[in-house]
GROMACS .gro file of C-alpha atoms in nm:
model
  153
    1UNK     CA    1  -4.354  -3.980   6.154
    2UNK     CA    2  -4.481  -3.899   6.487
    3UNK     CA    3  -4.636  -4.201   6.708
    4UNK     CA    4  -4.964  -4.113   6.596
    5UNK     CA    5  -4.994  -4.109   6.224
    6UNK     CA    6  -5.173  -3.867   6.078
    7UNK     CA    7  -5.280  -3.788   5.698
    8UNK     CA    8  -5.083  -3.559   5.654
    9UNK     CA    9  -4.820  -3.785   5.694
   10UNK     CA   10  -4.868  -4.032   5.458
   11UNK     CA   11  -5.041  -3.862   5.186
   12UNK     CA   12  -4.861  -3.820   4.827
   13UNK     CA   13  -4.854  -3.406   4.832
   14UNK     CA   14  -4.762  -3.408   4.453
   15UNK     CA   15  -5.106  -3.471   4.338
   16UNK     CA   16  -5.239  -3.475   3.929
   17UNK     CA   17  -5.503  -3.224   3.895
   18UNK     CA   18  -5.751  -3.120   3.638
   19UNK     CA   19  -6.042  -2.840   3.640
   20UNK     CA   20  -6.380  -2.915   3.554
   21UNK     CA   21  -6.310  -2.749   3.208
   22UNK     CA   22  -6.076  -2.998   3.120
   23UNK     CA   23  -6.166  -3.200   2.851
   24UNK     CA   24  -6.207  -3.573   2.925
   25UNK     CA   25  -5.963  -3.691   2.638
   26UNK     CA   26  -5.696  -3.434   2.763
   27UNK     CA   27  -5.778  -3.549   3.165
   28UNK     CA   28  -5.746  -3.971   3.035
   29UNK     CA   29  -5.391  -3.894   2.904
   30UNK     CA   30  -5.344  -3.692   3.277
   31UNK     CA   31  -5.386  -4.036   3.415
   32UNK     CA   32  -5.166  -4.200   3.145
   33UNK     CA   33  -4.852  -3.977   3.117
   34UNK     CA   34  -4.868  -3.915   3.529
   35UNK     CA   35  -4.923  -4.309   3.595
   36UNK     CA   36  -5.226  -4.269   3.806
   37UNK     CA   37  -5.586  -4.412   3.801
   38UNK     CA   38  -5.699  -4.044   3.928
   39UNK     CA   39  -5.727  -3.722   3.919
   40UNK     CA   40  -5.807  -3.468   4.151
   41UNK     CA   41  -6.031  -3.195   3.967
   42UNK     CA   42  -5.984  -2.853   4.189
   43UNK     CA   43  -6.095  -2.498   4.177
   44UNK     CA   44  -5.851  -2.176   4.178
   45UNK     CA   45  -6.050  -2.026   4.446
   46UNK     CA   46  -5.831  -1.681   4.603
   47UNK     CA   47  -5.457  -1.862   4.498
   48UNK     CA   48  -5.563  -2.219   4.640
   49UNK     CA   49  -5.685  -2.523   4.496
   50UNK     CA   50  -5.989  -2.664   4.625
   51UNK     CA   51  -6.141  -2.949   4.621
   52UNK     CA   52  -6.448  -3.012   4.396
   53UNK     CA   53  -6.430  -3.367   4.225
   54UNK     CA   54  -6.202  -3.639   4.174
   55UNK     CA   55  -6.268  -3.856   3.824
   56UNK     CA   56  -6.102  -4.216   3.792
   57UNK     CA   57  -6.002  -4.432   3.511
   58UNK     CA   58  -6.321  -4.638   3.577
   59UNK     CA   59  -6.554  -4.343   3.579
   60UNK     CA   60  -6.432  -4.257   3.227
   61UNK     CA   61  -6.492  -4.690   3.152
   62UNK     CA   62  -6.858  -4.698   3.358
   63UNK     CA   63  -6.981  -4.341   3.254
   64UNK     CA   64  -6.817  -4.292   2.908
   65UNK     CA   65  -6.707  -4.602   2.718
   66UNK     CA   66  -6.970  -4.837   2.830
   67UNK     CA   67  -7.203  -4.624   2.783
   68UNK     CA   68  -7.024  -4.550   2.400
   69UNK     CA   69  -7.046  -4.187   2.495
   70UNK     CA   70  -6.804  -3.984   2.268
   71UNK     CA   71  -6.482  -3.863   2.533
   72UNK     CA   72  -6.399  -3.650   2.271
   73UNK     CA   73  -6.710  -3.431   2.337
   74UNK     CA   74  -6.721  -3.449   2.720
   75UNK     CA   75  -6.546  -3.238   2.997
   76UNK     CA   76  -6.428  -3.365   3.323
   77UNK     CA   77  -6.726  -3.192   3.515
   78UNK     CA   78  -6.936  -3.441   3.300
   79UNK     CA   79  -6.808  -3.729   3.447
   80UNK     CA   80  -6.637  -3.657   3.776
   81UNK     CA   81  -6.765  -3.787   4.127
   82UNK     CA   82  -6.895  -3.524   4.306
   83UNK     CA   83  -7.013  -3.638   4.612
   84UNK     CA   84  -6.680  -3.564   4.802
   85UNK     CA   85  -6.455  -3.780   5.055
   86UNK     CA   86  -6.174  -3.614   5.199
   87UNK     CA   87  -5.960  -3.635   5.483
   88UNK     CA   88  -5.865  -3.368   5.711
   89UNK     CA   89  -5.441  -3.334   5.698
   90UNK     CA   90  -5.470  -3.405   6.071
   91UNK     CA   91  -5.667  -3.697   6.073
   92UNK     CA   92  -5.524  -4.037   6.226
   93UNK     CA   93  -5.475  -4.328   6.011
   94UNK     CA   94  -5.732  -4.517   6.200
   95UNK     CA   95  -5.978  -4.268   6.090
   96UNK     CA   96  -5.897  -4.259   5.757
   97UNK     CA   97  -5.880  -4.617   5.722
   98UNK     CA   98  -6.257  -4.611   5.889
   99UNK     CA   99  -6.391  -4.352   5.671
  100UNK     CA  100  -6.228  -4.566   5.343
  101UNK     CA  101  -6.429  -4.843   5.475
  102UNK     CA  102  -6.706  -4.668   5.566
  103UNK     CA  103  -6.767  -4.463   5.190
  104UNK     CA  104  -6.588  -4.717   5.018
  105UNK     CA  105  -6.377  -4.595   4.832
  106UNK     CA  106  -5.992  -4.623   4.776
  107UNK     CA  107  -5.828  -4.258   4.723
  108UNK     CA  108  -5.924  -3.980   4.926
  109UNK     CA  109  -5.787  -3.621   4.870
  110UNK     CA  110  -5.617  -3.422   5.193
  111UNK     CA  111  -5.704  -3.106   5.243
  112UNK     CA  112  -5.624  -2.841   5.481
  113UNK     CA  113  -5.813  -2.606   5.703
  114UNK     CA  114  -5.967  -2.418   5.420
  115UNK     CA  115  -6.034  -2.695   5.198
  116UNK     CA  116  -5.759  -2.631   4.977
  117UNK     CA  117  -5.573  -2.918   4.830
  118UNK     CA  118  -5.272  -3.096   5.017
  119UNK     CA  119  -5.220  -3.475   4.857
  120UNK     CA  120  -5.408  -3.762   4.820
  121UNK     CA  121  -5.378  -4.091   5.060
  122UNK     CA  122  -5.476  -4.424   4.850
  123UNK     CA  123  -5.557  -4.774   4.966
  124UNK     CA  124  -5.195  -4.863   4.890
  125UNK     CA  125  -5.048  -4.583   5.054
  126UNK     CA  126  -5.211  -4.755   5.405
  127UNK     CA  127  -5.092  -5.060   5.331
  128UNK     CA  128  -4.777  -4.972   5.248
  129UNK     CA  129  -4.768  -4.817   5.619
  130UNK     CA  130  -4.929  -5.078   5.774
  131UNK     CA  131  -4.689  -5.327   5.641
  132UNK     CA  132  -4.458  -5.138   5.738
  133UNK     CA  133  -4.584  -5.170   6.110
  134UNK     CA  134  -4.661  -5.553   6.078
  135UNK     CA  135  -4.253  -5.559   6.010
  136UNK     CA  136  -4.199  -5.375   6.312
  137UNK     CA  137  -4.379  -5.658   6.553
  138UNK     CA  138  -4.243  -5.893   6.321
  139UNK     CA  139  -3.876  -5.713   6.456
  140UNK     CA  140  -4.009  -5.699   6.816
  141UNK     CA  141  -4.111  -6.083   6.840
  142UNK     CA  142  -3.786  -6.188   6.645
  143UNK     CA  143  -3.574  -5.992   6.890
  144UNK     CA  144  -3.781  -6.130   7.169
  145UNK     CA  145  -3.697  -6.477   7.113
  146UNK     CA  146  -3.320  -6.405   7.035
  147UNK     CA  147  -3.300  -6.251   7.397
  148UNK     CA  148  -3.448  -6.595   7.513
  149UNK     CA  149  -3.215  -6.787   7.378
  150UNK     CA  150  -2.912  -6.587   7.554
  151UNK     CA  151  -3.068  -6.620   7.873
  152UNK     CA  152  -3.074  -6.981   7.844
  153UNK     CA  153  -2.733  -7.026   7.760
   0.00000   0.00000   0.00000
């Protein structure tokens, strides 16, 4: 990782995807089998996977289960979020955090120059990076204290 962390450096590149026509029951099974809370919905265009939406477990609960709809009659496109929030691969970590806060989202697909799917970054990923950075700061403080103790001897 460089000194300026980018979204591309911290994103998960192994992404569980779905297509708009994927049956909703199948999408829910994908989430369960892959232990993920969201699927990135894509269209195949010219050999690239272009992000067109996101389906979260919360979408299924609020739009289908809570509304007493039959999930076996629905497809991903009936429930997915299309108010798309994406991040560019070269966006900084700070830009990413601002976007998450401003848009109120916990998961963001990461796209390349042609809007092709690169990966997905989650709030958990960001917290993990920040915890590592804080650990480095704590180590610097400890190191300074040790140095001062040695000087006094």
